[in-house]
PDB file of C-alpha atoms in Angstrom:
ATOM      1  CA  UNK G 642      35.865  49.248  54.782  1.00 76.00           C
ATOM      2  CA  UNK G 643      35.376  52.881  55.077  1.00 80.00           C
ATOM      3  CA  UNK G 644      37.521  55.927  55.259  1.00 84.00           C
ATOM      4  CA  UNK G 645      36.289  58.890  57.298  1.00 80.00           C
ATOM      5  CA  UNK G 646      37.331  62.115  56.198  1.00 82.00           C
ATOM      6  CA  UNK G 647      37.442  65.332  58.504  1.00 77.00           C
ATOM      7  CA  UNK G 648      34.422  66.466  56.560  1.00 79.00           C
ATOM      8  CA  UNK G 649      32.503  63.397  57.844  1.00 81.00           C
ATOM      9  CA  UNK G 650      33.612  64.177  61.289  1.00 77.00           C
ATOM     10  CA  UNK G 651      32.547  67.759  61.070  1.00 78.00           C
ATOM     11  CA  UNK G 652      29.024  66.580  59.588  1.00 80.00           C
ATOM     12  CA  UNK G 653      28.681  63.968  62.517  1.00 81.00           C
ATOM     13  CA  UNK G 654      29.879  66.081  65.524  1.00 80.00           C
ATOM     14  CA  UNK G 655      28.734  69.458  64.340  1.00 77.00           C
ATOM     15  CA  UNK G 656      32.341  70.996  64.589  1.00 72.00           C
ATOM     16  CA  UNK G 657      33.756  73.689  62.218  1.00 71.00           C
ATOM     17  CA  UNK G 658      36.646  72.581  60.285  1.00 70.00           C
ATOM     18  CA  UNK G 659      37.090  75.624  58.380  1.00 73.00           C
ATOM     19  CA  UNK G 660      39.002  78.125  60.412  1.00 73.00           C
ATOM     20  CA  UNK G 661      42.177  78.362  62.369  1.00 74.00           C
ATOM     21  CA  UNK G 662      43.118  75.504  64.989  1.00 73.00           C
ATOM     22  CA  UNK G 663      42.359  76.327  68.564  1.00 70.00           C
ATOM     23  CA  UNK G 664      44.083  74.803  71.344  1.00 72.00           C
ATOM     24  CA  UNK G 665      44.998  75.130  74.734  1.00 73.00           C
ATOM     25  CA  UNK G 666      47.864  74.506  77.117  1.00 73.00           C
ATOM     26  CA  UNK G 667      47.392  71.108  79.456  1.00 70.00           C
ATOM     27  CA  UNK G 668      48.879  71.538  82.637  1.00 73.00           C
ATOM     28  CA  UNK G 669      49.687  68.073  84.375  1.00 74.00           C
ATOM     29  CA  UNK G 670      51.435  67.980  87.650  1.00 77.00           C
ATOM     30  CA  UNK G 671      52.581  64.163  87.325  1.00 82.00           C
ATOM     31  CA  UNK G 672      53.313  62.689  84.022  1.00 81.00           C
ATOM     32  CA  UNK G 673      54.593  59.516  85.721  1.00 83.00           C
ATOM     33  CA  UNK G 674      51.082  58.924  87.018  1.00 86.00           C
ATOM     34  CA  UNK G 675      49.447  59.699  83.603  1.00 83.00           C
ATOM     35  CA  UNK G 676      51.641  57.330  81.913  1.00 83.00           C
ATOM     36  CA  UNK G 677      51.250  54.445  84.394  1.00 84.00           C
ATOM     37  CA  UNK G 678      47.151  55.136  84.036  1.00 85.00           C
ATOM     38  CA  UNK G 679      47.288  54.984  80.249  1.00 81.00           C
ATOM     39  CA  UNK G 680      50.199  52.704  79.474  1.00 82.00           C
ATOM     40  CA  UNK G 681      50.458  50.650  82.676  1.00 82.00           C
ATOM     41  CA  UNK G 682      54.133  51.276  82.873  1.00 82.00           C
ATOM     42  CA  UNK G 683      56.105  54.236  84.086  1.00 82.00           C
ATOM     43  CA  UNK G 684      59.315  55.739  82.303  1.00 79.00           C
ATOM     44  CA  UNK G 685      61.764  58.167  83.657  1.00 77.00           C
ATOM     45  CA  UNK G 686      62.393  59.072  79.814  1.00 74.00           C
ATOM     46  CA  UNK G 687      60.408  62.014  79.716  1.00 77.00           C
ATOM     47  CA  UNK G 688      61.679  65.507  77.791  1.00 76.00           C
ATOM     48  CA  UNK G 689      59.254  67.741  78.975  1.00 75.00           C
ATOM     49  CA  UNK G 690      55.884  66.062  78.346  1.00 73.00           C
ATOM     50  CA  UNK G 691      57.346  63.699  75.738  1.00 80.00           C
ATOM     51  CA  UNK G 692      58.345  60.222  75.817  1.00 82.00           C
ATOM     52  CA  UNK G 693      61.067  58.871  73.964  1.00 82.00           C
ATOM     53  CA  UNK G 694      60.150  56.711  71.189  1.00 82.00           C
ATOM     54  CA  UNK G 695      62.933  54.152  71.742  1.00 85.00           C
ATOM     55  CA  UNK G 696      61.048  53.719  75.147  1.00 85.00           C
ATOM     56  CA  UNK G 697      57.804  52.944  73.621  1.00 83.00           C
ATOM     57  CA  UNK G 698      59.227  50.902  70.998  1.00 85.00           C
ATOM     58  CA  UNK G 699      61.146  48.918  73.348  1.00 86.00           C
ATOM     59  CA  UNK G 700      58.176  48.323  75.786  1.00 82.00           C
ATOM     60  CA  UNK G 701      55.235  48.160  73.502  1.00 79.00           C
ATOM     61  CA  UNK G 702      56.438  46.584  70.099  1.00 78.00           C
ATOM     62  CA  UNK G 703      56.028  43.007  70.998  1.00 77.00           C
ATOM     63  CA  UNK G 704      52.326  41.880  71.989  1.00 74.00           C
ATOM     64  CA  UNK G 705      51.568  38.304  73.373  1.00 74.00           C
ATOM     65  CA  UNK G 706      48.610  36.394  72.582  1.00 76.00           C
ATOM     66  CA  UNK G 707      46.859  37.446  76.012  1.00 79.00           C
ATOM     67  CA  UNK G 708      47.033  41.258  74.834  1.00 75.00           C
ATOM     68  CA  UNK G 709      43.317  42.559  74.414  1.00 78.00           C
ATOM     69  CA  UNK G 710      42.016  44.044  71.159  1.00 78.00           C
ATOM     70  CA  UNK G 711      42.335  47.583  73.097  1.00 74.00           C
ATOM     71  CA  UNK G 712      45.898  46.875  74.158  1.00 71.00           C
ATOM     72  CA  UNK G 713      46.848  45.967  70.492  1.00 70.00           C
ATOM     73  CA  UNK G 714      45.366  49.315  69.208  1.00 67.00           C
TER      74      UNK G 714
END
């Protein structure tokens, strides 16, 4: 087993990790389409750009034997 630290990632990617965090806004026109593309399911339970945790739990807490490794992650 191996644990990666933020310092390890910084060394591998050459990214500075010793300053303020810089983020930007992401504008998505259709969250339902993004949800469908990433999760293969669509919810109407959006709160802005957030999905209710209960919906995620109800839809993804049980995986069957046919689930791929990626789906299980």
